[in-house]
Coordinates of N, CA and C and ligand atoms in Angstrom, one line a residue:
X913 N -83.3 -16.1 201.3 CA -82.3 -15.1 200.5 C -82.4 -15.1 198.9
X914 N -82.3 -13.9 198.4 CA -82.3 -13.8 196.9 C -81.3 -13.8 196.4
X915 N -81.2 -13.9 195.1 CA -80.0 -14.2 194.1 C -79.6 -12.7 194.0
X916 N -78.4 -12.2 194.2 CA -77.7 -11.0 194.0 C -77.7 -10.5 192.6
X917 N -78.1 -11.5 191.4 CA -78.1 -10.6 190.3 C -79.2 -10.8 189.9
X918 N -80.3 -11.9 189.7 CA -81.6 -11.8 189.2 C -82.8 -11.5 190.2
X919 N -82.3 -11.7 191.6 CA -83.2 -11.4 192.6 C -84.4 -12.4 192.7
X920 N -84.1 -13.7 192.2 CA -85.0 -14.9 192.3 C -84.8 -15.3 193.8
X921 N -85.4 -15.9 194.4 CA -85.3 -16.6 195.7 C -84.4 -17.7 195.4
X922 N -83.5 -17.7 196.2 CA -82.5 -19.1 196.0 C -83.2 -20.4 197.0
X923 N -83.5 -21.4 196.4 CA -83.9 -22.3 197.1 C -83.3 -23.6 196.6
X924 N -82.1 -23.9 197.0 CA -81.3 -25.0 196.3 C -80.7 -26.0 197.4
X925 N -80.7 -27.2 197.1 CA -80.1 -28.0 197.9 C -78.8 -28.3 197.1
X926 N -77.6 -28.8 197.8 CA -76.5 -29.0 197.5 C -76.4 -30.0 196.0
X927 N -75.6 -29.7 195.2 CA -75.5 -30.6 193.9 C -74.7 -31.9 194.4
X928 N -74.7 -32.7 193.6 CA -74.2 -34.1 193.6 C -72.3 -33.8 193.8
X929 N -72.2 -32.8 192.5 CA -70.6 -32.4 192.6 C -70.6 -31.9 194.1
X930 N -71.1 -30.9 194.6 CA -70.9 -30.0 195.6 C -70.7 -31.1 197.0
X931 N -71.6 -32.0 196.8 CA -71.3 -33.1 198.0 C -69.9 -33.9 197.7
X932 N -69.4 -34.1 196.3 CA -68.4 -35.3 196.3 C -67.6 -34.7 196.1
X933 N -67.3 -33.3 195.3 CA -66.3 -32.4 195.4 C -66.1 -31.1 196.0
X934 N -65.9 -31.3 197.6 CA -66.0 -30.0 198.4 C -65.3 -28.8 198.1
X935 N -64.1 -29.0 197.1 CA -63.5 -28.2 196.9 C -64.1 -27.0 195.9
X936 N -65.3 -27.6 195.2 CA -66.0 -26.7 194.3 C -66.7 -25.7 195.0
X937 N -66.4 -24.5 194.6 CA -67.1 -23.1 195.3 C -68.4 -23.2 195.3
X938 N -69.2 -23.1 196.3 CA -70.6 -22.8 196.7 C -70.8 -21.5 196.7
X939 N -71.8 -20.9 195.8 CA -71.7 -19.4 195.6 C -73.3 -19.4 196.5
X940 N -73.0 -18.3 197.4 CA -74.3 -18.2 198.5 C -75.0 -16.8 197.8
X941 N -74.4 -16.3 197.0 CA -74.9 -15.0 196.1 C -75.8 -15.2 195.1
X942 N -75.4 -16.3 194.3 CA -76.2 -16.5 193.0 C -77.1 -17.5 193.1
X943 N -78.1 -17.5 192.2 CA -79.1 -18.9 192.1 C -78.1 -19.7 191.3
X944 N -78.6 -20.9 191.2 CA -77.7 -22.0 190.3 C -78.2 -21.6 188.8
X945 N -79.2 -21.0 188.4 CA -79.3 -20.9 187.2 C -78.2 -19.2 186.5
X946 N -78.1 -18.6 187.3 CA -77.2 -17.3 187.2 C -75.8 -18.2 187.0
X947 N -75.4 -18.9 188.2 CA -73.9 -19.5 188.4 C -73.5 -19.8 187.0
X948 N -74.5 -20.9 186.6 CA -74.1 -21.5 185.1 C -73.8 -20.9 184.1
X949 N -74.2 -19.4 184.1 CA -74.0 -18.6 183.0 C -72.6 -18.1 182.8
X950 N -71.9 -17.8 184.3 CA -70.2 -17.6 184.1 C -69.5 -18.9 184.1
X951 N -68.5 -18.8 183.1 CA -67.7 -20.0 183.0 C -66.2 -19.6 183.7
X952 N -66.0 -20.3 184.6 CA -64.8 -20.3 185.3 C -63.5 -20.8 184.4
X953 N -62.6 -20.1 184.5 CA -61.5 -20.2 183.9 C -60.3 -21.7 184.6
X954 N -59.7 -22.3 183.7 CA -58.8 -23.2 184.4 C -57.2 -22.7 183.8
X955 N -56.4 -23.2 184.8 CA -55.1 -22.8 184.1 C -54.8 -23.9 183.2
X956 N -55.3 -25.3 183.2 CA -54.7 -26.2 182.0 C -55.2 -25.9 180.8
X957 N -54.7 -25.8 179.8 CA -54.7 -25.5 178.6 C -54.8 -24.0 178.4
X958 N -54.2 -23.4 179.0 CA -54.7 -21.7 178.9 C -53.0 -21.3 179.0
X959 N -53.0 -20.0 178.5 CA -51.8 -19.4 178.0 C -51.1 -19.0 179.8
X960 N -49.9 -19.4 179.9 CA -49.4 -18.9 181.2 C -49.4 -17.6 181.6
X961 N -49.1 -16.8 180.3 CA -49.2 -15.3 180.7 C -50.4 -14.7 181.0
X962 N -51.7 -15.1 180.2 CA -52.8 -14.2 180.6 C -54.0 -15.2 180.7
X963 N -54.0 -16.5 180.9 CA -54.9 -17.4 180.9 C -56.0 -17.5 179.9
X964 N -55.7 -17.0 178.7 CA -56.6 -17.4 177.7 C -56.5 -18.6 177.2
X965 N -57.5 -19.1 176.4 CA -57.3 -20.3 175.8 C -56.1 -20.5 175.0
X966 N -55.4 -21.5 175.2 CA -54.0 -21.6 174.3 C -53.4 -22.9 174.1
X967 N -53.0 -23.3 173.0 CA -52.3 -24.7 172.9 C -50.9 -24.6 173.4
X968 N -50.4 -23.5 173.6 CA -49.0 -22.9 173.5 C -48.8 -22.6 175.0
X969 N -47.5 -22.5 175.5 CA -47.0 -22.1 176.7 C -47.6 -20.3 176.8
X970 N -47.4 -20.0 176.0 CA -47.5 -18.2 175.6 C -48.5 -18.1 174.5
X971 N -49.5 -17.2 174.6 CA -50.2 -16.9 173.4 C -49.5 -15.9 172.7
X972 N -49.8 -15.8 171.3 CA -49.3 -14.7 170.5 C -49.1 -13.2 171.0
X973 N -50.3 -12.7 171.8 CA -50.2 -11.4 172.6 C -49.0 -11.3 173.5
X974 N -49.2 -12.5 174.4 CA -48.1 -12.5 175.5 C -46.7 -12.4 175.1
X975 N -46.6 -13.2 173.9 CA -45.1 -13.2 173.2 C -44.9 -11.9 172.8
X976 N -45.8 -10.9 172.2 CA -45.6 -9.6 171.9 C -45.4 -8.8 173.2
X977 N -46.0 -9.0 174.2 CA -45.9 -8.2 175.6 C -44.6 -8.5 176.1
X978 N -44.1 -9.8 176.0 CA -42.5 -10.0 176.3 C -41.5 -9.2 175.7
X979 N -41.7 -9.1 174.3 CA -40.8 -8.5 173.6 C -40.7 -6.8 174.3
X980 N -42.2 -6.2 174.5 CA -42.0 -5.1 175.3 C -41.4 -4.7 176.3
X981 N -41.7 -5.9 177.3 CA -41.4 -5.8 178.8 C -40.6 -7.0 178.9
X982 N -39.4 -7.2 178.4 CA -38.3 -8.5 178.7 C -38.3 -8.6 179.9
X983 N -38.1 -8.0 181.0 CA -37.4 -8.2 182.3 C -38.7 -8.3 183.2
X984 N -39.8 -8.4 182.8 CA -41.1 -8.6 183.5 C -41.5 -10.0 183.5
X985 N -41.6 -10.9 184.7 CA -42.1 -12.5 184.3 C -43.7 -12.2 184.7
X986 N -44.2 -12.0 183.5 CA -45.7 -11.6 183.7 C -46.4 -12.8 183.7
X987 N -47.4 -12.7 184.8 CA -48.3 -14.0 185.3 C -49.8 -13.2 185.5
X988 N -50.5 -13.5 184.4 CA -51.8 -13.1 184.9 C -52.9 -14.2 185.3
X989 N -53.6 -14.0 186.2 CA -54.6 -15.0 186.4 C -56.2 -14.3 186.5
X990 N -57.1 -15.3 186.1 CA -58.5 -14.7 186.1 C -59.7 -15.7 186.1
X991 N -60.5 -15.3 187.1 CA -61.7 -16.1 187.3 C -62.7 -16.7 186.4
X992 N -62.9 -15.8 185.5 CA -64.0 -16.3 184.4 C -64.0 -15.5 183.2
X993 N -64.4 -16.3 182.4 CA -64.3 -16.0 180.9 C -65.3 -14.6 180.6
X994 N -64.7 -13.9 179.6 CA -65.5 -12.6 179.3 C -66.7 -12.7 178.4
X995 N -67.6 -13.8 178.7 CA -68.6 -14.5 177.7 C -69.7 -13.4 177.9
X996 N -70.7 -13.5 177.0 CA -71.8 -12.5 176.8 C -72.5 -12.4 178.3
X997 N -72.7 -13.6 179.2 CA -73.5 -13.2 180.3 C -72.3 -12.4 181.3
X998 N -71.2 -12.8 181.3 CA -70.3 -11.6 181.9 C -70.2 -10.3 181.5
X999 N -70.4 -10.3 180.2 CA -70.2 -8.6 179.7 C -71.8 -8.1 180.0
X1000 N -73.0 -8.8 180.1 CA -74.2 -8.4 180.6 C -74.0 -7.9 182.0
X1001 N -73.5 -8.9 183.0 CA -73.2 -8.7 184.3 C -72.1 -7.2 184.5
X1002 N -71.5 -6.9 183.9 CA -70.4 -5.9 183.6 C -71.1 -4.4 183.3
X1003 N -72.2 -4.6 182.4 CA -72.9 -3.4 181.8 C -73.7 -3.2 183.0
X1004 N -74.6 -4.3 183.8 CA -75.3 -3.7 184.8 C -74.6 -3.0 185.8
X1005 N -73.5 -3.8 186.4 CA -72.7 -3.4 187.3 C -71.9 -2.0 187.5
X1006 N -71.2 -1.9 186.2 CA -70.2 -1.0 185.9 C -71.0 0.4 185.1
X1007 N -71.7 -0.2 184.2 CA -72.2 1.1 183.3 C -73.8 1.4 183.8
X1008 N -74.3 0.8 184.2 CA -76.0 1.1 184.8 C -75.6 1.6 186.0
X1009 N -74.5 1.2 187.1 CA -74.4 1.5 188.3 C -75.1 0.6 189.3
X1010 N -75.2 -0.6 189.2 CA -76.0 -1.2 190.0 C -74.7 -1.9 191.3
X1011 N -74.6 -0.9 192.0 CA -73.8 -1.1 193.0 C -73.7 -2.2 193.8
X1012 N -75.1 -2.7 194.0 CA -75.2 -3.9 194.9 C -74.7 -5.2 194.1
X1013 N -74.4 -5.2 193.1 CA -74.0 -6.4 192.4 C -72.6 -6.7 192.8
X1014 N -72.0 -5.7 193.7 CA -70.5 -6.2 194.0 C -70.4 -7.5 194.9
X1015 N -71.7 -8.0 195.3 CA -71.5 -9.1 196.2 C -71.4 -10.4 195.4
X1016 N -71.8 -10.3 194.1 CA -72.1 -11.4 193.2 C -71.3 -12.7 193.2
X1017 N -69.7 -12.0 193.3 CA -68.6 -13.1 193.3 C -68.0 -13.4 194.3
X1018 N -68.6 -13.0 195.5 CA -67.8 -12.8 196.8 C -67.1 -14.1 197.3
X1019 N -67.7 -15.4 197.1 CA -67.2 -16.6 197.6 C -66.0 -17.0 196.5
X1020 N -66.0 -16.9 195.2 CA -65.4 -17.0 194.2 C -63.8 -16.0 194.3
X1021 N -64.0 -14.8 195.0 CA -63.1 -14.1 195.3 C -62.3 -14.2 196.7
X1022 N -63.0 -14.7 197.6 CA -62.5 -14.9 198.9 C -62.0 -16.4 198.6
X1023 N -62.1 -17.3 197.9 CA -61.3 -18.4 197.8 C -60.0 -18.1 197.1
X1024 N -60.2 -17.3 195.8 CA -59.0 -17.2 195.4 C -57.8 -16.4 196.1
X1025 N -58.3 -15.4 197.1 CA -57.4 -14.5 197.7 C -56.9 -15.2 198.8
X1026 N -57.5 -16.1 199.3 CA -57.0 -16.9 200.3 C -55.6 -17.6 200.1
X1027 N -55.6 -18.1 199.1 CA -54.0 -18.7 198.5 C -53.0 -17.5 198.2
X1028 N -53.4 -16.3 198.2 CA -52.6 -14.9 198.0 C -52.2 -14.2 199.4
X1029 N -52.3 -15.0 200.3 CA -52.6 -14.3 201.8 C -51.2 -13.4 202.0
X1030 N -50.0 -13.6 201.1 CA -49.0 -12.8 201.5 C -48.6 -11.7 200.6
X1031 N -49.5 -11.7 199.6 CA -49.3 -10.6 198.7 C -50.3 -9.2 199.0
X1032 N -49.3 -8.0 198.4 CA -49.9 -6.7 199.0 C -51.0 -6.4 197.8
X1033 N -52.3 -6.3 198.1 CA -53.1 -6.2 197.0 C -53.3 -4.6 196.3
X1034 N -53.2 -4.4 195.5 CA -53.4 -3.1 195.0 C -54.5 -3.1 193.7
X1035 N -55.6 -2.5 193.9 CA -56.6 -2.3 193.2 C -56.4 -1.3 191.8
X1036 N -56.7 -1.7 190.8 CA -56.7 -0.5 189.4 C -57.5 0.7 189.9
X1037 N -56.8 1.7 190.0 CA -57.8 2.9 190.2 C -58.5 3.5 188.9
X1038 N -59.6 4.3 189.0 CA -60.1 4.8 188.1 C -59.8 6.8 188.5
X1039 N -59.9 7.4 187.0 CA -59.8 9.0 187.3 C -60.8 9.5 188.2
X1040 N -60.4 10.9 188.6 CA -61.4 11.6 189.4 C -62.8 11.6 188.7
X1041 N -62.4 12.2 187.2 CA -63.7 12.3 186.3 C -64.4 11.0 186.5
X1042 N -64.2 9.9 186.3 CA -64.7 8.7 186.0 C -65.5 8.6 187.8
X1043 N -64.8 8.9 188.7 CA -65.3 8.5 189.8 C -66.5 9.4 190.0
X1044 N -66.4 10.7 189.6 CA -67.5 11.5 189.6 C -69.1 11.1 188.8
X1045 N -68.7 10.5 188.0 CA -69.5 10.1 186.7 C -70.0 8.7 187.5
X1046 N -69.4 7.7 187.8 CA -69.7 6.3 188.1 C -70.1 6.2 189.6
X1047 N -69.6 7.0 190.4 CA -69.7 6.9 192.0 C -69.1 5.8 192.7
X1048 N -68.3 5.1 192.0 CA -67.7 4.0 192.9 C -66.5 3.7 191.9
X1049 N -65.4 3.2 192.6 CA -64.2 2.2 192.0 C -64.9 0.8 191.7
X1050 N -65.2 -0.1 190.7 CA -65.8 -1.1 190.6 C -65.0 -2.2 191.1
X1051 N -63.4 -2.0 191.0 CA -62.5 -3.2 191.6 C -62.8 -2.9 193.3
X1052 N -62.6 -1.7 193.8 CA -62.5 -1.7 195.0 C -63.8 -2.1 195.5
X1053 N -64.8 -2.1 194.9 CA -66.2 -2.3 195.4 C -66.5 -3.9 195.5
X1054 N -65.9 -4.7 194.4 CA -65.8 -6.1 194.4 C -64.8 -6.6 195.8
X1055 N -63.8 -6.0 196.0 CA -62.9 -6.6 197.3 C -63.3 -6.0 198.3
X1056 N -64.2 -5.1 198.4 CA -64.7 -4.9 199.6 C -66.0 -5.7 200.1
X1057 N -66.7 -6.2 199.2 CA -67.7 -6.9 199.3 C -67.2 -8.2 199.7
X1058 N -65.9 -8.7 199.5 CA -65.3 -10.0 200.0 C -64.5 -10.0 201.1
X1059 N -64.3 -8.7 201.6 CA -63.7 -8.2 202.9 C -62.3 -8.8 202.6
X1060 N -61.6 -8.3 201.3 CA -60.3 -8.3 201.0 C -59.5 -7.0 201.3
X1061 N -58.4 -7.0 202.0 CA -57.9 -5.6 202.2 C -57.0 -5.5 201.1
X1062 N -56.8 -4.2 200.8 CA -55.8 -3.7 199.6 C -55.7 -2.2 200.1
X1063 N -54.6 -1.9 199.2 CA -53.8 -0.5 199.4 C -54.3 0.5 198.0
X1064 N -54.9 1.2 198.1 CA -55.0 2.0 196.9 C -53.8 3.0 196.5
X1065 N -52.5 2.4 196.2 CA -51.4 3.1 195.9 C -51.1 3.7 194.5
X1066 N -52.0 3.0 193.8 CA -52.0 3.5 192.3 C -53.1 4.6 192.0
X1067 N -52.6 5.4 191.3 CA -53.6 7.0 190.9 C -53.5 6.9 189.3
X1068 N -54.9 7.1 189.1 CA -55.0 7.2 187.6 C -55.2 8.9 187.0
X1069 N -54.1 9.4 186.7 CA -54.1 10.8 186.6 C -54.9 11.2 185.4
X1070 N -54.8 10.3 184.3 CA -55.3 10.8 182.9 C -56.5 10.2 182.8
X1071 N -57.2 10.8 182.2 CA -58.8 10.4 181.9 C -58.8 10.0 180.4
X1072 N -59.3 9.1 179.9 CA -59.7 9.1 178.6 C -60.7 8.6 178.3
X1073 N -61.0 8.4 176.8 CA -62.1 7.4 176.7 C -62.2 5.9 177.5
X1074 N -63.3 5.5 177.8 CA -63.3 4.1 178.4 C -62.9 3.3 177.2
X1075 N -61.8 2.2 177.7 CA -61.3 1.3 176.5 C -62.3 0.5 176.2
X1076 N -63.5 0.0 176.6 CA -64.7 -0.4 176.1 C -65.0 0.2 174.8
X1077 N -65.0 1.4 174.8 CA -65.4 2.6 173.4 C -64.4 2.2 172.3
X1078 N -63.1 1.4 172.4 CA -62.0 2.0 171.5 C -62.1 0.7 170.7
X1079 N -61.3 0.8 169.5 CA -61.0 -0.3 168.9 C -59.8 -1.0 169.6
X1080 N -59.4 -2.2 169.1 CA -58.2 -2.8 169.6 C -56.8 -1.7 169.2
X1081 N -56.9 -1.1 168.1 CA -55.7 -0.2 167.8 C -55.8 0.7 168.8
X1082 N -56.9 1.3 168.9 CA -56.9 2.6 169.7 C -56.7 2.3 171.3
X1083 N -57.3 0.7 171.6 CA -56.8 0.6 173.0 C -55.2 0.2 173.4
X1084 N -54.6 -0.2 172.4 CA -53.0 -0.7 172.6 C -52.4 1.0 172.5
X1085 N -53.1 1.9 171.8 CA -52.3 3.4 171.6 C -52.4 4.2 173.0
X1086 N -52.9 3.7 174.1 CA -53.4 4.4 175.3 C -52.2 4.6 175.9
X1087 N -51.9 5.9 176.0 CA -50.6 6.5 176.8 C -50.5 6.1 178.4
X1088 N -49.3 6.2 178.8 CA -49.2 5.7 180.3 C -50.1 6.6 181.2
X1089 N -51.3 6.2 181.9 CA -52.3 7.2 182.5 C -52.1 6.8 184.4
X1090 N -51.0 6.0 184.8 CA -51.0 5.5 186.0 C -49.7 6.6 186.7
X1091 N -49.6 6.6 188.2 CA -48.6 6.8 188.7 C -48.6 6.2 190.1
X1092 N -47.5 6.0 190.8 CA -48.0 5.3 192.0 C -47.8 6.3 193.0
X1093 N -48.4 6.3 194.1 CA -48.3 7.7 195.3 C -46.9 7.6 196.0
X1094 N -46.4 8.5 196.7 CA -45.1 8.2 197.4 C -45.3 7.0 198.4
X1095 N -46.4 7.1 199.1 CA -46.5 6.0 199.9 C -46.5 4.7 199.5
X1096 N -46.6 4.3 198.2 CA -46.7 3.4 197.4 C -45.4 3.1 197.1
X1097 N -44.7 4.0 196.6 CA -43.6 3.4 196.0 C -42.5 3.1 196.9
X1098 N -42.6 3.3 198.3 CA -42.0 2.9 199.4 C -42.5 1.4 199.8
X1099 N -43.9 1.4 199.8 CA -44.7 0.1 200.6 C -44.4 -1.0 199.3
X1100 N -44.0 -1.1 198.2 CA -44.1 -2.1 197.0 C -42.7 -2.6 197.2
X1101 N -41.6 -1.7 197.7 CA -40.2 -2.4 197.6 C -39.9 -3.7 198.2
X1102 N -39.5 -4.8 197.7 CA -39.1 -6.2 198.0 C -40.4 -6.8 198.3
X1103 N -41.9 -6.3 198.1 CA -43.0 -7.2 198.3 C -43.5 -7.9 197.3
X1104 N -44.1 -8.9 197.7 CA -45.1 -9.7 196.5 C -46.2 -9.1 196.3
X1105 N -46.6 -8.6 195.1 CA -47.7 -7.4 194.8 C -48.4 -8.2 194.2
X1106 N -49.8 -7.9 194.3 CA -51.0 -8.6 193.3 C -51.6 -7.3 192.8
X1107 N -51.6 -7.0 191.7 CA -52.4 -5.8 191.1 C -53.9 -6.6 190.5
X1108 N -54.8 -6.1 190.9 CA -56.2 -6.2 190.6 C -57.0 -5.3 189.5
X1109 N -57.7 -6.2 188.5 CA -58.4 -5.1 187.7 C -59.8 -6.1 187.6
X1110 N -60.8 -5.5 186.7 CA -62.0 -6.3 186.7 C -61.9 -6.8 185.3
X1111 N -61.2 -6.4 184.4 CA -61.2 -7.1 183.0 C -60.2 -7.1 182.4
X1112 N -59.6 -8.0 182.0 CA -58.4 -7.9 181.1 C -58.8 -8.3 179.4
X1113 N -58.6 -7.3 178.5 CA -58.7 -7.6 177.2 C -57.7 -7.6 176.2
X1114 N -56.9 -6.4 176.0 CA -55.7 -6.6 175.3 C -54.5 -6.7 176.3
X1115 N -54.8 -6.3 177.5 CA -53.7 -6.2 178.6 C -53.1 -4.8 178.8
X1116 N -53.4 -3.9 177.9 CA -52.8 -2.5 178.0 C -52.8 -2.0 179.0
X1117 N -53.9 -2.0 179.9 CA -54.1 -1.4 181.1 C -53.4 -2.0 182.3
X1118 N -53.2 -3.2 182.2 CA -52.7 -3.9 183.1 C -51.2 -3.6 183.1
X1119 N -50.6 -3.5 181.9 CA -49.2 -3.6 181.4 C -48.7 -2.0 181.9
X1120 N -49.6 -0.8 181.9 CA -49.0 0.2 182.1 C -49.1 0.5 183.8
X1121 N -50.2 -0.4 184.3 CA -50.0 -0.2 185.7 C -49.0 -1.0 186.5
X1122 N -48.8 -1.9 185.7 CA -47.4 -2.9 186.2 C -46.3 -2.1 186.2
X1123 N -46.1 -1.4 184.9 CA -44.7 -0.7 184.4 C -44.4 0.1 185.8
X1124 N -45.3 0.8 186.2 CA -45.0 2.1 187.2 C -44.8 1.2 188.8
X1125 N -45.3 0.1 188.8 CA -45.0 -0.9 190.1 C -43.8 -1.4 190.1
X1126 N -43.3 -2.3 188.7 CA -42.0 -2.7 188.6 C -40.9 -1.7 188.8
X1127 N -41.1 -0.1 188.6 CA -40.0 0.8 188.6 C -39.7 0.7 190.0
X1128 N -40.5 0.5 191.1 CA -40.2 0.4 192.5 C -39.7 -0.8 193.1
X1129 N -39.3 -1.6 192.2 CA -38.8 -2.8 192.6 C -39.4 -3.9 193.7
X1130 N -40.4 -4.2 193.4 CA -41.6 -5.4 194.2 C -40.4 -6.5 193.9
X1131 N -40.7 -7.5 194.9 CA -39.9 -9.0 194.9 C -40.8 -9.8 193.8
X1132 N -42.1 -9.4 193.8 CA -42.9 -10.3 192.8 C -43.9 -9.5 192.4
X1133 N -44.2 -9.5 191.2 CA -45.8 -9.0 190.9 C -46.5 -9.9 190.0
X1134 N -47.8 -10.0 190.7 CA -48.8 -11.1 189.7 C -49.7 -10.1 189.5
X1135 N -50.7 -10.5 188.4 CA -51.9 -9.6 188.3 C -53.0 -10.6 188.1
X1136 N -54.4 -10.1 188.5 CA -55.3 -10.7 188.5 C -56.4 -9.9 187.8
X1137 N -57.7 -10.6 187.5 CA -58.9 -9.8 187.0 C -59.9 -10.8 187.2
X1138 N -61.3 -10.3 187.3 CA -62.4 -10.9 187.4 C -62.7 -11.8 186.1
X1139 N -62.5 -10.9 185.3 CA -62.6 -11.8 183.7 C -61.6 -11.6 182.7
X1140 N -61.5 -12.2 181.8 CA -60.7 -12.7 180.7 C -61.4 -12.8 179.4
Ligands
LIG291 O1 -56.7 -4.9 178.6 P1 -57.5 -3.5 178.3 O2 -57.7 -3.6 176.5 O3 -56.8 -2.5 178.5 O4 -59.0 -3.5 178.7 C1 -59.3 -3.6 180.2 C2 -59.6 -2.6 180.6 O5 -60.7 -1.7 180.3 C3 -61.8 -1.2 181.4 O6 -61.2 -0.1 181.8 P2 -61.3 1.4 181.0 O7 -60.6 2.1 180.6 O8 -62.6 1.0 179.9 O9 -62.1 2.2 182.2 P3 -63.6 1.9 183.1 O10 -64.2 0.5 182.9 O11 -63.4 2.1 184.6 O12 -64.6 3.2 182.4 C4 -61.5 -2.4 182.3 O13 -62.0 -1.8 183.3 C5 -60.0 -2.6 182.2 O14 -59.4 -1.8 183.1

């Protein structure tokens, strides 16, 4: 078996931690060298709203979001820190188009989604133009690789410069680019929804997508990203 990221042969014995802490996730896709580079986020010591490191219950960004969306009980969870190793991984996967990397975090995603069995999972969509140039939706790719069921009820009708290419101010100025399909409008009513994106930076993208779901009265809306 080779590492899904660096392609080195994986020859590893269980570590002491894995033997004595069976709840620790054992990656079958990544070698121990690669796995060490990705930092798992914890709920303890992080903002309740977005899971960024914070001494307070809510970080300053989330306090500002609460003022804009006062009725939305915002709750975002993320698996990994968007550290330089994770940025490099996304560069390879998303921008260089190495679709084979969708398996890298399979066990981590499966463990997370096991606790969210009752949720209707909706992935962040990409525009038709982006689909043409990239060839795949990066979020759906990760969910498919982990065998997680989802419904593509959101549509991105407006294309714009990638958020990555913008300053923070420009990111925040993004206009609403999403709508919910007719099927989606009916399906989310009174359901627990889990909206999934790959990366959370300013939150602008997630909040726009959340807004169109909230307009259709789900019973609960949580959000999730691979990296924060
Ligand atoms: O929290 P934010 O500041 O809104 O940034 C996060 C968003 O930025 C990226 O999308 P982008 O618009 O760049 O599209 P792409 O990655 O699919 O090209 C990323 O996939 C998130 O959706």
